[in-house]
Short mmCIF file of C-alpha atoms and ligand atoms in Angstrom, two decimals:
data_model
loop_
_atom_site.label_atom_id
_atom_site.label_comp_id
_atom_site.label_asym_id
_atom_site.label_seq_id
_atom_site.Cartn_x
_atom_site.Cartn_y
_atom_site.Cartn_z
CA MET A 1 0.00 0.00 0.00
CA ALA A 2 1.54 3.34 -0.96
CA HIS A 3 1.15 6.27 1.37
CA SER A 4 -1.69 8.63 0.48
CA ASP A 5 -1.62 12.35 1.20
CA ASP A 6 -5.19 12.56 2.40
CA GLY A 7 -4.55 12.58 6.13
CA THR A 8 -2.19 12.18 9.01
CA LEU A 9 -0.27 8.95 9.36
CA TRP A 10 -0.24 8.23 13.09
CA VAL A 11 2.73 6.28 14.44
CA ALA A 12 3.32 5.07 17.99
CA ILE A 13 6.90 4.11 18.78
CA ILE A 14 7.37 2.06 21.94
CA GLY A 15 10.75 2.83 23.50
CA ALA A 16 12.44 6.24 23.68
CA GLY A 17 15.99 5.03 23.05
CA PRO A 18 18.25 5.73 20.06
CA ALA A 19 16.39 3.36 17.70
CA GLY A 20 13.06 4.99 18.58
CA TYR A 21 14.37 8.53 18.12
CA TYR A 22 16.16 7.85 14.82
CA THR A 23 12.95 6.25 13.53
CA ALA A 24 10.89 9.29 14.59
CA GLU A 25 13.42 11.63 13.00
CA ALA A 26 13.34 9.78 9.69
CA LEU A 27 9.55 9.41 9.68
CA THR A 28 9.04 13.16 10.04
CA ALA A 29 11.88 14.36 7.79
CA GLY A 30 9.86 14.42 4.56
CA GLU A 31 6.83 16.23 3.20
CA GLN A 32 4.29 13.67 4.34
CA ASP A 33 2.02 14.42 7.27
CA VAL A 34 3.33 11.95 9.83
CA ARG A 35 2.84 12.36 13.58
CA VAL A 36 4.72 10.31 16.08
CA ASP A 37 4.19 9.56 19.75
CA ILE A 38 7.26 8.04 21.38
CA ILE A 39 6.00 6.09 24.38
CA ASP A 40 8.24 4.92 27.22
CA ARG A 41 7.45 3.22 30.51
CA LEU A 42 10.04 5.43 32.25
CA PRO A 43 9.51 9.15 32.85
CA THR A 44 12.91 9.77 31.24
CA PRO A 45 13.77 9.61 27.53
CA PHE A 46 16.87 8.33 25.66
CA GLY A 47 16.97 4.67 26.74
CA LEU A 48 20.49 3.26 26.70
CA ILE A 49 22.03 6.73 26.33
CA ARG A 50 20.91 7.35 29.88
CA ALA A 51 20.93 3.84 31.33
CA GLY A 52 23.49 1.92 29.28
CA VAL A 53 26.31 4.19 28.08
CA ALA A 54 28.94 4.30 30.82
CA PRO A 55 28.69 7.23 33.26
CA ASP A 56 32.29 8.26 32.49
CA HIS A 57 31.58 8.40 28.73
CA GLN A 58 29.73 11.70 28.77
CA SER A 59 30.77 12.68 25.24
CA ILE A 60 28.85 9.67 23.84
CA LYS A 61 25.77 10.86 25.74
CA ASN A 62 25.87 14.17 23.84
CA VAL A 63 24.01 12.49 21.00
CA SER A 64 20.85 13.02 23.07
CA ARG A 65 20.93 16.65 21.84
CA ARG A 66 19.98 15.34 18.44
CA TYR A 67 17.02 13.44 19.93
CA GLU A 68 16.08 16.57 21.81
CA ALA A 69 15.92 18.47 18.50
CA THR A 70 13.56 15.77 17.17
CA ASN A 71 11.42 16.31 20.24
CA GLN A 72 11.20 20.07 19.60
CA ARG A 73 9.05 19.34 16.54
CA ASP A 74 5.27 19.59 16.82
CA ASP A 75 4.87 16.32 15.00
CA VAL A 76 6.88 14.33 17.57
CA ARG A 77 5.77 13.89 21.16
CA PHE A 78 7.40 12.05 24.09
CA VAL A 79 4.91 10.21 26.28
CA GLY A 80 6.82 9.03 29.36
CA ASN A 81 5.62 7.00 32.33
CA LEU A 82 3.21 5.03 30.15
CA SER A 83 3.75 1.30 30.18
CA LEU A 84 2.70 -1.03 27.38
CA GLY A 85 0.72 -3.87 28.95
CA ARG A 86 0.17 -2.10 32.29
CA ASP A 87 -1.42 1.20 31.20
CA VAL A 88 -2.38 0.54 27.61
CA THR A 89 -2.48 -2.61 25.50
CA LEU A 90 -0.88 -3.21 22.14
CA LYS A 91 -4.33 -3.85 20.70
CA GLU A 92 -5.53 -0.45 21.90
CA LEU A 93 -2.52 1.27 20.35
CA GLN A 94 -3.07 -0.60 17.09
CA GLU A 95 -6.63 0.69 17.02
CA LEU A 96 -5.52 4.28 17.62
CA TYR A 97 -2.41 4.45 15.39
CA ASP A 98 -1.82 3.38 11.78
CA VAL A 99 1.54 1.97 12.79
CA VAL A 100 3.09 0.69 16.02
CA VAL A 101 6.89 0.33 16.07
CA LEU A 102 8.56 -1.65 18.83
CA ALA A 103 11.90 -0.08 19.75
CA THR A 104 12.12 -1.78 23.11
CA GLY A 105 15.75 -2.91 22.94
CA ALA A 106 17.06 -6.04 24.62
CA ALA A 107 16.68 -5.75 28.36
CA LYS A 108 17.24 -9.35 29.43
CA ASP A 109 20.65 -10.92 29.97
CA ARG A 110 21.57 -13.82 27.75
CA PRO A 111 21.91 -16.81 30.13
CA LEU A 112 25.27 -18.52 30.64
CA GLY A 113 23.57 -21.89 30.97
CA ILE A 114 25.95 -23.27 33.61
CA ASP A 115 25.57 -24.50 37.20
CA GLY A 116 25.59 -21.84 39.89
CA GLU A 117 24.32 -19.09 37.61
CA ASP A 118 21.51 -18.24 40.05
CA LEU A 119 23.74 -17.88 43.14
CA PRO A 120 23.67 -14.54 44.95
CA GLY A 121 26.71 -12.60 43.75
CA VAL A 122 26.17 -13.51 40.09
CA ILE A 123 24.79 -10.33 38.57
CA GLY A 124 24.27 -10.02 34.83
CA SER A 125 25.45 -6.92 33.01
CA GLY A 126 21.84 -5.74 32.52
CA PRO A 127 21.15 -5.21 36.24
CA PHE A 128 24.75 -4.30 37.07
CA VAL A 129 25.05 -1.57 34.42
CA GLY A 130 21.50 -0.41 35.26
CA TRP A 131 22.50 -0.16 38.94
CA TYR A 132 25.50 2.10 38.41
CA ASN A 133 23.54 4.11 35.85
CA SER A 134 20.55 4.80 38.18
CA HIS A 135 18.00 2.75 36.26
CA PRO A 136 14.90 2.69 38.51
CA ASP A 137 14.58 -1.11 38.15
CA TYR A 138 18.03 -1.73 39.63
CA ALA A 139 18.70 1.15 42.03
CA ASP A 140 18.19 -1.21 45.01
CA LEU A 141 20.54 -3.93 43.79
CA ASP A 142 23.01 -3.23 46.61
CA PRO A 143 25.77 -5.67 45.58
CA ASP A 144 28.20 -6.73 48.28
CA LEU A 145 31.60 -5.50 47.10
CA ARG A 146 33.41 -6.26 50.36
CA ILE A 147 35.26 -8.86 48.32
CA ALA A 148 38.75 -9.36 46.94
CA SER A 149 38.08 -10.30 43.34
CA VAL A 150 35.54 -10.03 40.54
CA ALA A 151 35.14 -12.13 37.40
CA VAL A 152 33.72 -10.26 34.41
CA ILE A 153 32.75 -12.75 31.70
CA GLY A 154 32.91 -11.77 28.03
CA ASN A 155 35.21 -9.87 25.72
CA GLY A 156 32.85 -7.14 24.53
CA ASN A 157 32.65 -3.43 25.29
CA VAL A 158 30.16 -4.02 28.10
CA ALA A 159 32.73 -6.22 29.90
CA VAL A 160 35.29 -3.44 29.44
CA ASP A 161 32.81 -0.85 30.80
CA VAL A 162 31.99 -2.93 33.89
CA ALA A 163 35.66 -3.64 34.67
CA ARG A 164 36.63 0.02 34.20
CA ILE A 165 33.83 1.36 36.40
CA LEU A 166 34.86 -1.06 39.15
CA ALA A 167 38.54 -0.11 38.80
CA LYS A 168 38.29 3.67 38.58
CA THR A 169 38.74 5.85 41.63
CA ALA A 170 36.27 8.45 42.95
CA ASN A 171 38.62 11.07 41.55
CA GLU A 172 38.49 9.51 38.07
CA MET A 173 34.67 9.41 38.27
CA ALA A 174 34.30 12.99 39.50
CA SER A 175 33.09 14.32 36.16
CA SER A 176 30.76 11.36 35.56
CA ASP A 177 27.13 10.81 36.48
CA LEU A 178 27.79 7.53 38.29
CA ALA A 179 24.79 6.82 40.56
CA ALA A 180 25.47 8.05 44.09
CA HIS A 181 24.32 4.69 45.55
CA ALA A 182 26.87 2.90 43.33
CA ALA A 183 29.71 5.33 44.04
CA ASP A 184 29.20 4.71 47.77
CA ILE A 185 29.67 0.99 47.35
CA ILE A 186 32.27 0.88 44.57
CA HIS A 187 34.63 3.43 46.09
CA LYS A 188 34.55 1.72 49.49
CA SER A 189 34.99 -1.75 48.04
CA SER A 190 37.91 -3.99 48.89
CA ILE A 191 38.35 -5.29 45.35
CA LYS A 192 41.98 -5.97 44.48
CA ASP A 193 41.65 -8.11 41.35
CA VAL A 194 39.27 -7.75 38.43
CA TYR A 195 39.36 -10.45 35.73
CA ILE A 196 38.00 -10.01 32.20
CA LEU A 197 37.58 -13.53 30.84
CA GLY A 198 37.31 -14.37 27.15
CA ARG A 199 36.35 -17.84 25.97
CA ARG A 200 38.19 -17.24 22.69
CA GLY A 201 41.44 -15.43 21.93
CA PRO A 202 42.56 -11.83 21.51
CA LEU A 203 41.91 -11.90 17.76
CA GLU A 204 38.27 -12.86 18.32
CA ALA A 205 37.63 -10.27 21.04
CA ALA A 206 34.65 -7.98 20.39
CA PHE A 207 35.90 -4.93 22.31
CA THR A 208 37.04 -1.92 20.31
CA PRO A 209 40.52 -0.34 20.46
CA LYS A 210 39.48 2.97 22.03
CA GLU A 211 37.63 1.23 24.87
CA LEU A 212 40.42 -1.33 25.38
CA GLY A 213 43.10 1.39 25.37
CA GLU A 214 41.40 3.23 28.23
CA LEU A 215 42.11 0.26 30.48
CA ASN A 216 45.83 1.03 30.28
CA ARG A 217 45.40 4.54 31.65
CA LEU A 218 43.82 3.97 35.06
CA GLU A 219 44.94 5.88 38.13
CA ASN A 220 44.99 3.13 40.73
CA CYS A 221 44.79 0.01 38.61
CA VAL A 222 47.30 -1.74 36.39
CA THR A 223 46.09 -3.92 33.52
CA LEU A 224 47.95 -7.19 33.10
CA VAL A 225 47.96 -9.49 30.08
CA ASP A 226 49.90 -12.71 29.61
CA GLY A 227 52.05 -12.09 26.52
CA ASN A 228 51.99 -15.86 25.80
CA GLN A 229 48.28 -15.53 24.98
CA LEU A 230 48.97 -12.99 22.23
CA PRO A 231 49.92 -13.88 18.67
CA ASP A 232 53.33 -12.72 17.55
CA SER A 233 53.67 -9.85 15.15
CA SER A 234 54.03 -12.16 12.12
CA VAL A 235 50.22 -12.36 11.92
CA ASP A 236 49.79 -8.59 11.95
CA GLU A 237 49.53 -8.14 8.20
CA THR A 238 46.51 -10.44 8.08
CA LEU A 239 44.62 -8.48 10.74
CA SER A 240 41.84 -5.91 10.43
CA GLY A 241 42.51 -2.34 11.53
CA ALA A 242 40.67 -2.86 14.82
CA GLN A 243 42.47 -6.14 15.53
CA LYS A 244 45.84 -4.48 14.88
CA LYS A 245 45.05 -1.64 17.26
CA ASN A 246 43.81 -4.10 19.89
CA MET A 247 47.09 -6.02 19.57
CA VAL A 248 49.10 -2.82 20.09
CA ALA A 249 47.13 -2.12 23.29
CA LEU A 250 47.33 -5.71 24.54
CA ARG A 251 51.07 -5.97 23.85
CA ALA A 252 51.60 -2.75 25.80
CA MET A 253 49.61 -4.26 28.68
CA ALA A 254 51.71 -7.43 28.50
CA GLU A 255 54.75 -5.23 29.27
CA ASN A 256 53.17 -3.93 32.47
CA SER A 257 54.32 -5.08 35.86
CA GLN A 258 52.19 -4.74 38.93
CA GLY A 259 54.18 -1.80 40.29
CA ASP A 260 52.63 -0.13 43.29
CA LYS A 261 49.07 0.31 42.08
CA PRO A 262 46.66 -1.32 44.54
CA VAL A 263 44.26 -2.86 41.99
CA ARG A 264 45.01 -5.28 39.17
CA LEU A 265 42.88 -5.84 36.08
CA HIS A 266 43.72 -9.15 34.40
CA ILE A 267 42.60 -9.75 30.83
CA GLN A 268 42.64 -13.51 30.34
CA PHE A 269 41.82 -15.23 27.07
CA PHE A 270 41.07 -18.87 26.24
CA ARG A 271 39.02 -19.45 29.39
CA ARG A 272 35.43 -20.61 29.22
CA PRO A 273 33.10 -20.69 32.21
CA MET A 274 32.09 -24.22 33.26
CA ALA A 275 30.36 -23.63 36.63
CA ILE A 276 29.94 -20.98 39.25
CA ILE A 277 31.01 -22.25 42.63
CA GLY A 278 29.48 -21.47 46.02
CA GLU A 279 26.96 -22.63 48.62
CA ASP A 280 24.99 -19.59 49.72
CA CYS A 281 26.76 -17.15 47.47
CA VAL A 282 29.41 -17.17 44.81
CA CYS A 283 33.00 -17.81 45.85
CA GLY A 284 34.57 -18.72 42.53
CA ILE A 285 34.20 -19.80 38.96
CA ARG A 286 35.41 -22.97 37.30
CA LEU A 287 37.04 -22.26 33.96
CA GLU A 288 38.21 -24.55 31.23
CA GLU A 289 41.22 -23.67 29.15
CA THR A 290 40.34 -23.50 25.44
CA TYR A 291 41.97 -23.27 22.06
CA VAL A 292 40.55 -21.71 18.92
CA GLU A 293 40.38 -23.31 15.50
CA ASP A 294 38.70 -21.61 12.52
CA GLY A 295 37.26 -19.07 14.93
CA LYS A 296 35.56 -21.73 17.09
CA CYS A 297 36.56 -22.51 20.64
CA PHE A 298 37.24 -26.01 21.94
CA GLY A 299 37.98 -27.16 25.48
CA THR A 300 41.35 -28.69 26.36
CA GLY A 301 39.86 -30.48 29.38
CA LYS A 302 42.19 -28.53 31.69
CA THR A 303 40.22 -26.68 34.35
CA GLU A 304 40.94 -24.27 37.18
CA VAL A 305 38.91 -22.44 39.82
CA LEU A 306 39.27 -18.69 39.93
CA PRO A 307 38.23 -17.21 43.29
CA ALA A 308 35.63 -14.46 42.86
CA GLY A 309 33.12 -12.85 45.20
CA LEU A 310 31.19 -11.34 42.30
CA VAL A 311 30.63 -12.69 38.80
CA VAL A 312 29.28 -10.34 36.15
CA PRO A 313 28.39 -12.13 32.90
CA CYS A 314 28.58 -9.54 30.08
CA ILE A 315 27.69 -11.92 27.29
CA GLY A 316 24.95 -10.10 25.40
CA TYR A 317 21.23 -9.50 25.71
CA ARG A 318 17.81 -10.72 24.60
CA SER A 319 14.59 -8.83 24.00
CA SER A 320 11.71 -9.44 26.40
CA PRO A 321 8.94 -11.54 24.86
CA LEU A 322 5.60 -9.73 24.59
CA PRO A 323 2.15 -11.35 24.55
CA ASP A 324 0.90 -12.02 21.00
CA ILE A 325 4.22 -11.06 19.36
CA PRO A 326 6.01 -13.95 17.65
CA TYR A 327 9.42 -14.41 19.25
CA ASP A 328 12.60 -15.85 17.76
CA ASP A 329 13.85 -17.77 20.77
CA ARG A 330 17.20 -18.63 19.22
CA ARG A 331 18.15 -15.02 18.47
CA GLY A 332 16.21 -13.40 21.31
CA VAL A 333 14.41 -10.92 19.02
CA TYR A 334 10.87 -10.51 17.69
CA GLN A 335 10.28 -12.56 14.58
CA ASN A 336 10.34 -10.07 11.73
CA ASP A 337 10.95 -9.68 8.04
CA GLU A 338 13.32 -6.71 7.79
CA GLY A 339 11.44 -5.05 10.61
CA LEU A 340 7.91 -6.08 9.65
CA ILE A 341 6.22 -8.20 12.33
CA ALA A 342 2.62 -8.03 11.06
CA GLU A 343 0.50 -5.54 9.14
CA GLY A 344 1.01 -2.14 10.79
CA LEU A 345 3.42 -3.59 13.38
CA TYR A 346 7.18 -3.12 13.05
CA CYS A 347 10.34 -3.40 15.13
CA VAL A 348 13.64 -1.54 15.01
CA GLY A 349 17.00 -1.51 16.78
CA TRP A 350 18.14 -4.28 19.12
CA CYS A 351 14.70 -5.94 19.29
CA ARG A 352 14.85 -6.30 15.49
CA ARG A 353 18.48 -7.20 14.81
CA GLY A 354 19.89 -8.28 18.19
CA PRO A 355 22.29 -6.49 20.56
CA THR A 356 24.97 -5.40 18.12
CA GLY A 357 26.62 -2.25 16.88
CA THR A 358 27.10 1.20 18.33
CA ILE A 359 24.52 3.91 19.05
CA GLY A 360 25.08 5.16 15.50
CA THR A 361 24.10 1.79 14.00
CA ASN A 362 20.52 2.66 14.94
CA LYS A 363 20.51 5.61 12.56
CA PRO A 364 20.42 3.61 9.32
CA ASP A 365 18.20 1.09 11.08
CA GLY A 366 15.67 3.84 11.96
CA LYS A 367 15.88 5.34 8.48
CA GLY A 368 15.34 1.96 6.85
CA ILE A 369 12.27 1.13 8.92
CA ALA A 370 10.83 4.62 8.36
CA GLU A 371 11.19 4.24 4.59
CA LYS A 372 9.56 0.82 4.74
CA ILE A 373 6.65 2.15 6.80
CA LEU A 374 6.09 5.12 4.50
CA ALA A 375 6.10 2.81 1.48
CA GLU A 376 3.81 0.21 3.02
CA VAL A 377 1.22 2.01 5.15
CA SER A 378 -1.37 4.67 4.35
CA ALA A 379 -3.14 7.08 6.65
CA SER A 380 -6.53 5.64 7.55
CA GLY A 381 -8.20 8.40 9.55
CA ARG A 382 -7.31 7.05 12.98
CA THR A 383 -7.43 9.25 16.04
CA GLY A 384 -3.79 8.85 17.09
CA ARG A 385 -2.74 11.23 19.85
CA GLU A 386 -6.30 12.34 20.66
CA GLY A 387 -7.39 8.76 21.29
CA LEU A 388 -4.39 8.08 23.50
CA ASP A 389 -5.03 11.26 25.48
CA ALA A 390 -8.63 10.09 26.05
CA ILE A 391 -7.38 6.77 27.48
CA VAL A 392 -4.86 8.62 29.67
CA ALA A 393 -7.62 10.90 31.02
CA GLU A 394 -10.12 8.10 31.51
CA ARG A 395 -7.61 5.93 33.43
CA ASP A 396 -6.19 8.90 35.32
CA LEU A 397 -2.63 8.09 34.17
CA GLN A 398 0.16 10.54 34.86
CA ILE A 399 2.14 10.79 31.67
CA VAL A 400 5.38 12.75 31.50
CA THR A 401 5.83 15.00 28.45
CA PHE A 402 9.14 16.26 27.07
CA GLN A 403 8.60 19.61 28.82
CA ASP A 404 8.02 17.68 32.07
CA TRP A 405 11.23 15.73 31.50
CA LYS A 406 13.11 19.00 31.09
CA LYS A 407 11.99 19.88 34.64
CA ILE A 408 13.37 16.57 35.92
CA GLU A 409 16.58 17.18 34.00
CA ALA A 410 16.92 20.70 35.42
CA ALA A 411 16.50 19.35 38.96
CA GLU A 412 19.15 16.68 38.27
CA ILE A 413 21.59 19.29 36.98
CA ASP A 414 20.80 21.54 39.93
CA ALA A 415 21.59 18.78 42.41
CA ALA A 416 25.05 18.11 40.92
CA GLU A 417 28.19 19.09 42.78
CA GLY A 418 31.72 19.77 41.56
CA ASP A 419 32.42 18.53 38.04
CA ALA A 420 29.51 16.07 37.93
CA PRO A 421 27.10 16.90 35.09
CA ARG A 422 24.00 15.78 37.02
CA VAL A 423 22.73 13.61 39.85
CA LYS A 424 20.58 11.02 38.16
CA PHE A 425 17.34 10.33 39.99
CA SER A 426 16.12 6.76 40.13
CA ASP A 427 12.95 7.08 42.17
CA LEU A 428 9.92 7.02 39.88
CA ASP A 429 7.57 8.82 42.33
CA GLN A 430 10.13 11.57 42.89
CA MET A 431 10.55 12.09 39.14
CA VAL A 432 6.81 12.11 38.44
CA SER A 433 6.25 14.55 41.28
CA ILE A 434 8.93 16.93 39.91
CA ALA A 435 7.26 16.63 36.51
CA GLU A 436 3.85 17.52 37.97
CA ASN A 437 4.99 20.70 39.71
P1 NAP B 1 29.29 -8.34 22.51
O1 NAP B 1 30.11 -7.29 21.89
O2 NAP B 1 28.48 -9.21 21.64
O3 NAP B 1 30.27 -9.24 23.42
C1 NAP B 1 29.78 -10.36 24.09
C2 NAP B 1 30.96 -11.19 24.58
O4 NAP B 1 30.42 -12.25 25.36
C3 NAP B 1 31.77 -11.84 23.46
O5 NAP B 1 33.14 -11.76 23.79
C4 NAP B 1 31.29 -13.30 23.50
O6 NAP B 1 32.26 -14.22 23.11
C5 NAP B 1 31.03 -13.47 24.97
N1 NAP B 1 30.13 -14.58 25.24
C6 NAP B 1 28.89 -14.81 24.73
N2 NAP B 1 28.35 -15.93 25.26
C7 NAP B 1 29.27 -16.40 26.12
C8 NAP B 1 29.33 -17.53 26.97
N3 NAP B 1 28.31 -18.38 27.05
N4 NAP B 1 30.43 -17.73 27.72
C9 NAP B 1 31.48 -16.87 27.65
N5 NAP B 1 31.50 -15.78 26.87
C10 NAP B 1 30.41 -15.56 26.11
O7 NAP B 1 28.24 -7.76 23.57
P2 NAP B 1 28.27 -6.57 24.63
O8 NAP B 1 29.62 -6.40 25.21
O9 NAP B 1 27.10 -6.85 25.49
O10 NAP B 1 27.94 -5.28 23.75
C11 NAP B 1 26.71 -5.16 23.04
C12 NAP B 1 26.88 -4.11 21.94
O11 NAP B 1 26.97 -2.81 22.53
C13 NAP B 1 28.14 -4.32 21.14
O12 NAP B 1 27.89 -4.02 19.80
C14 NAP B 1 29.10 -3.31 21.76
O13 NAP B 1 30.15 -2.91 20.92
C15 NAP B 1 28.14 -2.18 22.08
N6 NAP B 1 28.74 -1.33 23.14
C16 NAP B 1 29.52 -0.31 22.74
C17 NAP B 1 30.14 0.49 23.69
C18 NAP B 1 31.02 1.62 23.23
O14 NAP B 1 31.10 1.86 22.04
N7 NAP B 1 31.71 2.31 24.12
C19 NAP B 1 29.96 0.24 25.05
C20 NAP B 1 29.14 -0.83 25.43
C21 NAP B 1 28.54 -1.62 24.46
P3 NAP B 1 32.24 -14.89 21.65
O15 NAP B 1 32.72 -13.82 20.73
O16 NAP B 1 33.15 -16.05 21.79
O17 NAP B 1 30.79 -15.28 21.38
#
């Protein structure tokens, strides 16, 4: 169905993260009369920019200015504090809007699938990152960091983020927006050893050179790598640019000696998790030594137990299944054909393609889905925003608009001290009450 010009095309996007905003931007960039409501269960916009990007990576968070510009348009509205399923159903939205786009990300941790995974002290990267980033769902996590060592599983950028946040000093975090509740615990912790564990080798690692390189510039922590786990320079000419740069960083780390820094960060390759050990809580992790052939990892049968009082698996994410939405259980995404789930129902970002790429990857993703929608769906005289507002009034729901969010943001900036850009609130009632006044 081609788009007709005889009315407004009403689009509801669920999820106010990067994928949602890039989709809204692309949908409203042309001449067609398209109006978008970006709905989020939280009273705060920007999704992973706020709750996923590391608190000491403020420059990456600047991209939210672009989303803010999208929100200044009359044809785009942020509807915060409105939860799909709790406050309004998908069916209701489908009746009100010509198109519903799921941009709900991937909020569940991929399971490790080994014994001991459910022990207290095993905290997946979803909750752990959410905790130090003031996500309301995880503000009360309260991990016990009166421990000597931590095992961070995975060789991606999330593993690097988690290890770095645990290793940095209060001084190094002074210009960050690390959650106050997390700063209290992390900066009083007794952690001496942080391990980043990769099941494959340095050439297969998913972390990027810039993020890896930061680990060699920490105030109180030295990063240690076993040079025997690195390939010699004869392979360098066969490597990609990123691999080469990673090798430069890793070889520099292999030259480090402990010196007098009180914390050590060990990057260990060729170790796959076999079981998490402990009775009432985690006390270690059993690892098997591996080797890699044709990119695949195989166990050597040689195992060891690494003592650890906290295990943080950072091994990727899955989208949360939703009632009536077909789910691809293997990939952990909604079943879709290039973003199309069913007539008038689309998905974009991590819930479409899986948890890959950078924030910027969502830009072409959003543009692609917007083009597909505009080519496939016509305005059909639905009520859109007006209908949603009627439901909100009838159910006495307290939605948070973009102007309301700006009040919350101003209060967060106001509360900041020193070089910190803001104090991020995590209490939903507090945020809604600031928005109301
Ligand atoms: P990722 O890049 O996919 O890395 C996941 C890691 O977990 C891989 O090393 C993977 O190893 C390992 N893994 C998976 N299953 C495992 C298992 N059962 N046992 C042991 N290891 C296992 O995922 P991510 O770190 O969660 O990052 C998600 C995306 O966000 C990525 O695209 C990342 O670059 C991006 N991100 C970017 C930044 C930044 O730019 N600063 C920061 C954070 C995240 P195998 O390779 O062997 O499967």
